[in-house]
């Protein structure tokens, strides 16, 4: 996020946020978006081949959520969506220990992108309703989040897209975090 973008947002007071929803395939990104939109029928969720854009009004902010497919063939295209991103919601399947190294590699590559340097990072540790789900502490360690540069705002939150556990709380964190930076609001 460049200084000019911040100044423009303050001047226009547009109360709008651009959020990228990313993660490996089958992590639950689209299901989380559906849950955020009011718990629409979750049984019809299909893998996202490309991207979906949904706008949600939350706490008087207009949130443009870009849900981008996580298949290996789509990941090289993620960079096309980085411009003007205010927050990243990284979704991880907490039961998928086999792909934890892939998750770490993709997340590290993502957060090293200069165009995302100012974006807040929420890691949703999804599928907590399933047996064998890793704890948030395990995920913080596995993803080495504590080594992120000082100034990078981040949070790891256990959630379940199916039950709704902590999904709204995560969105609250994102909105409060971004608003405190872009709109000079107190938390």
Short mmCIF file of C-alpha atoms in Angstrom, two decimals:
data_model
loop_
_atom_site.label_atom_id
_atom_site.label_comp_id
_atom_site.label_asym_id
_atom_site.label_seq_id
_atom_site.Cartn_x
_atom_site.Cartn_y
_atom_site.Cartn_z
CA UNK A 1 0.00 0.00 0.00
CA UNK A 2 1.64 3.22 -1.13
CA UNK A 3 1.42 6.53 0.68
CA UNK A 4 -0.51 8.05 -2.22
CA UNK A 5 -3.20 5.37 -1.93
CA UNK A 6 -3.52 6.01 1.81
CA UNK A 7 -3.84 9.75 1.24
CA UNK A 8 -6.47 9.23 -1.45
CA UNK A 9 -8.53 6.99 0.80
CA UNK A 10 -8.35 9.48 3.65
CA UNK A 11 -9.28 12.39 1.41
CA UNK A 12 -12.26 10.67 -0.17
CA UNK A 13 -13.25 8.84 3.00
CA UNK A 14 -14.50 6.05 0.80
CA UNK A 15 -14.74 3.49 3.61
CA UNK A 16 -13.90 0.71 1.20
CA UNK A 17 -11.46 -2.16 1.64
CA UNK A 18 -9.98 -4.62 -0.82
CA UNK A 19 -9.36 -8.05 0.69
CA UNK A 20 -7.64 -10.99 -1.01
CA UNK A 21 -8.80 -14.43 0.12
CA UNK A 22 -5.97 -16.84 -0.70
CA UNK A 23 -4.70 -20.28 0.27
CA UNK A 24 -4.15 -23.70 -1.22
CA UNK A 25 -6.99 -25.49 -2.97
CA UNK A 26 -9.58 -27.14 -0.72
CA UNK A 27 -8.73 -24.93 2.27
CA UNK A 28 -12.28 -23.54 2.49
CA UNK A 29 -11.92 -20.03 1.07
CA UNK A 30 -15.18 -19.96 -0.88
CA UNK A 31 -17.08 -21.59 1.98
CA UNK A 32 -15.83 -18.84 4.32
CA UNK A 33 -17.00 -16.17 1.87
CA UNK A 34 -20.41 -17.83 1.65
CA UNK A 35 -20.57 -17.93 5.46
CA UNK A 36 -19.69 -14.21 5.59
CA UNK A 37 -22.49 -13.47 3.14
CA UNK A 38 -25.02 -14.86 5.56
CA UNK A 39 -24.58 -18.61 5.59
CA UNK A 40 -25.95 -19.27 2.14
CA UNK A 41 -26.22 -22.91 1.16
CA UNK A 42 -22.78 -24.35 1.86
CA UNK A 43 -23.53 -27.73 0.30
CA UNK A 44 -23.18 -26.38 -3.24
CA UNK A 45 -19.67 -24.92 -2.90
CA UNK A 46 -17.42 -25.97 -5.76
CA UNK A 47 -13.68 -25.36 -6.25
CA UNK A 48 -13.00 -21.86 -7.55
CA UNK A 49 -11.50 -22.02 -11.02
CA UNK A 50 -10.34 -18.44 -11.44
CA UNK A 51 -11.76 -15.90 -9.02
CA UNK A 52 -14.96 -14.57 -7.49
CA UNK A 53 -15.55 -11.04 -6.24
CA UNK A 54 -18.07 -10.49 -3.49
CA UNK A 55 -18.95 -7.23 -1.77
CA UNK A 56 -20.02 -7.37 1.85
CA UNK A 57 -21.06 -4.41 3.98
CA UNK A 58 -19.59 -4.86 7.46
CA UNK A 59 -19.37 -2.24 10.21
CA UNK A 60 -20.28 0.45 7.65
CA UNK A 61 -17.37 -0.53 5.37
CA UNK A 62 -17.72 -1.92 1.88
CA UNK A 63 -15.50 -5.00 1.71
CA UNK A 64 -14.54 -6.18 -1.76
CA UNK A 65 -13.42 -9.75 -1.20
CA UNK A 66 -11.45 -11.36 -4.00
CA UNK A 67 -11.70 -15.14 -3.57
CA UNK A 68 -9.00 -16.59 -5.82
CA UNK A 69 -8.62 -20.27 -6.64
CA UNK A 70 -5.75 -22.07 -4.93
CA UNK A 71 -4.97 -24.85 -7.40
CA UNK A 72 -1.29 -25.14 -8.25
CA UNK A 73 -1.98 -24.07 -11.86
CA UNK A 74 -3.68 -20.84 -10.68
CA UNK A 75 -1.10 -19.72 -8.10
CA UNK A 76 1.24 -18.04 -10.61
CA UNK A 77 -1.67 -15.71 -11.46
CA UNK A 78 -2.22 -14.53 -7.88
CA UNK A 79 0.18 -11.64 -8.46
CA UNK A 80 -2.29 -10.15 -10.94
CA UNK A 81 -4.60 -9.31 -8.02
CA UNK A 82 -2.14 -7.66 -5.59
CA UNK A 83 -2.64 -3.98 -6.49
CA UNK A 84 -4.38 -1.87 -3.84
CA UNK A 85 -4.85 -4.80 -1.45
CA UNK A 86 -5.59 -3.70 2.11
CA UNK A 87 -5.68 -7.14 3.74
CA UNK A 88 -4.94 -10.76 2.99
CA UNK A 89 -7.00 -13.55 4.47
CA UNK A 90 -4.87 -16.68 4.13
CA UNK A 91 -6.94 -19.82 4.65
CA UNK A 92 -5.30 -23.06 5.70
CA UNK A 93 -6.81 -26.52 6.03
CA UNK A 94 -5.77 -27.26 9.61
CA UNK A 95 -6.09 -31.00 9.04
CA UNK A 96 -3.80 -31.13 6.00
CA UNK A 97 -0.38 -31.71 7.56
CA UNK A 98 0.94 -33.21 4.31
CA UNK A 99 0.75 -29.87 2.50
CA UNK A 100 1.98 -27.69 5.35
CA UNK A 101 5.33 -27.11 3.63
CA UNK A 102 3.52 -26.03 0.43
CA UNK A 103 1.38 -23.69 2.49
CA UNK A 104 4.44 -22.18 4.16
CA UNK A 105 6.25 -21.74 0.84
CA UNK A 106 3.29 -20.06 -0.86
CA UNK A 107 2.59 -17.79 2.12
CA UNK A 108 6.24 -16.76 2.40
CA UNK A 109 6.34 -15.93 -1.29
CA UNK A 110 3.14 -13.94 -0.92
CA UNK A 111 4.21 -11.85 2.05
CA UNK A 112 7.56 -11.05 0.44
CA UNK A 113 5.74 -9.25 -2.38
CA UNK A 114 6.44 -5.53 -2.25
CA UNK A 115 2.91 -4.66 -3.42
CA UNK A 116 1.51 -6.42 -0.34
CA UNK A 117 3.96 -4.93 2.17
CA UNK A 118 1.33 -2.82 3.94
CA UNK A 119 -1.47 -5.37 3.85
CA UNK A 120 -2.68 -6.84 7.14
CA UNK A 121 -2.59 -10.64 7.31
CA UNK A 122 -5.25 -12.84 8.86
CA UNK A 123 -4.52 -16.57 8.83
CA UNK A 124 -7.72 -18.56 9.19
CA UNK A 125 -6.86 -22.00 10.61
CA UNK A 126 -9.95 -23.56 9.05
CA UNK A 127 -11.63 -26.94 9.59
CA UNK A 128 -11.26 -26.83 13.38
CA UNK A 129 -14.46 -28.88 13.55
CA UNK A 130 -12.59 -31.91 12.18
CA UNK A 131 -10.56 -34.44 14.15
CA UNK A 132 -6.81 -33.91 13.96
CA UNK A 133 -6.93 -30.17 13.27
CA UNK A 134 -3.71 -28.38 14.19
CA UNK A 135 -3.88 -25.72 16.89
CA UNK A 136 -3.16 -22.08 16.14
CA UNK A 137 0.14 -22.42 18.02
CA UNK A 138 1.20 -25.34 15.80
CA UNK A 139 0.31 -23.29 12.73
CA UNK A 140 2.18 -20.19 13.94
CA UNK A 141 5.28 -22.34 14.46
CA UNK A 142 4.93 -24.28 11.20
CA UNK A 143 4.46 -21.09 9.15
CA UNK A 144 7.18 -19.27 11.11
CA UNK A 145 4.92 -16.23 11.47
CA UNK A 146 6.82 -14.80 14.41
CA UNK A 147 9.71 -14.07 12.04
CA UNK A 148 7.62 -11.69 9.94
CA UNK A 149 9.08 -8.19 9.66
CA UNK A 150 8.26 -5.77 12.45
CA UNK A 151 5.31 -3.69 11.38
CA UNK A 152 3.52 -6.49 9.56
CA UNK A 153 0.15 -6.79 11.29
CA UNK A 154 -0.98 -10.40 11.52
CA UNK A 155 -3.32 -12.69 13.43
CA UNK A 156 -3.98 -16.44 13.41
CA UNK A 157 -7.51 -17.47 14.27
CA UNK A 158 -8.96 -20.97 14.56
CA UNK A 159 -12.17 -21.21 12.57
CA UNK A 160 -14.67 -23.49 10.93
CA UNK A 161 -16.37 -22.36 7.75
CA UNK A 162 -19.00 -25.06 8.26
CA UNK A 163 -19.99 -24.25 11.86
CA UNK A 164 -19.17 -20.54 11.58
CA UNK A 165 -16.70 -20.66 14.50
CA UNK A 166 -14.72 -17.37 14.60
CA UNK A 167 -15.48 -16.46 10.98
CA UNK A 168 -17.13 -13.13 11.87
CA UNK A 169 -14.51 -12.50 14.57
CA UNK A 170 -11.82 -12.80 11.91
CA UNK A 171 -13.60 -10.35 9.66
CA UNK A 172 -13.97 -7.98 12.63
CA UNK A 173 -10.18 -8.14 13.18
CA UNK A 174 -9.49 -7.39 9.52
CA UNK A 175 -11.87 -4.43 9.41
CA UNK A 176 -10.60 -2.93 12.66
CA UNK A 177 -6.98 -3.43 11.64
CA UNK A 178 -7.34 -1.92 8.18
CA UNK A 179 -9.58 0.91 9.42
CA UNK A 180 -7.04 1.87 12.08
CA UNK A 181 -4.37 2.24 9.38
CA UNK A 182 -6.32 3.73 6.50
CA UNK A 183 -9.00 5.75 8.18
CA UNK A 184 -7.10 6.76 11.32
CA UNK A 185 -9.66 5.19 13.63
CA UNK A 186 -8.87 4.07 17.12
CA UNK A 187 -9.23 0.35 17.76
#
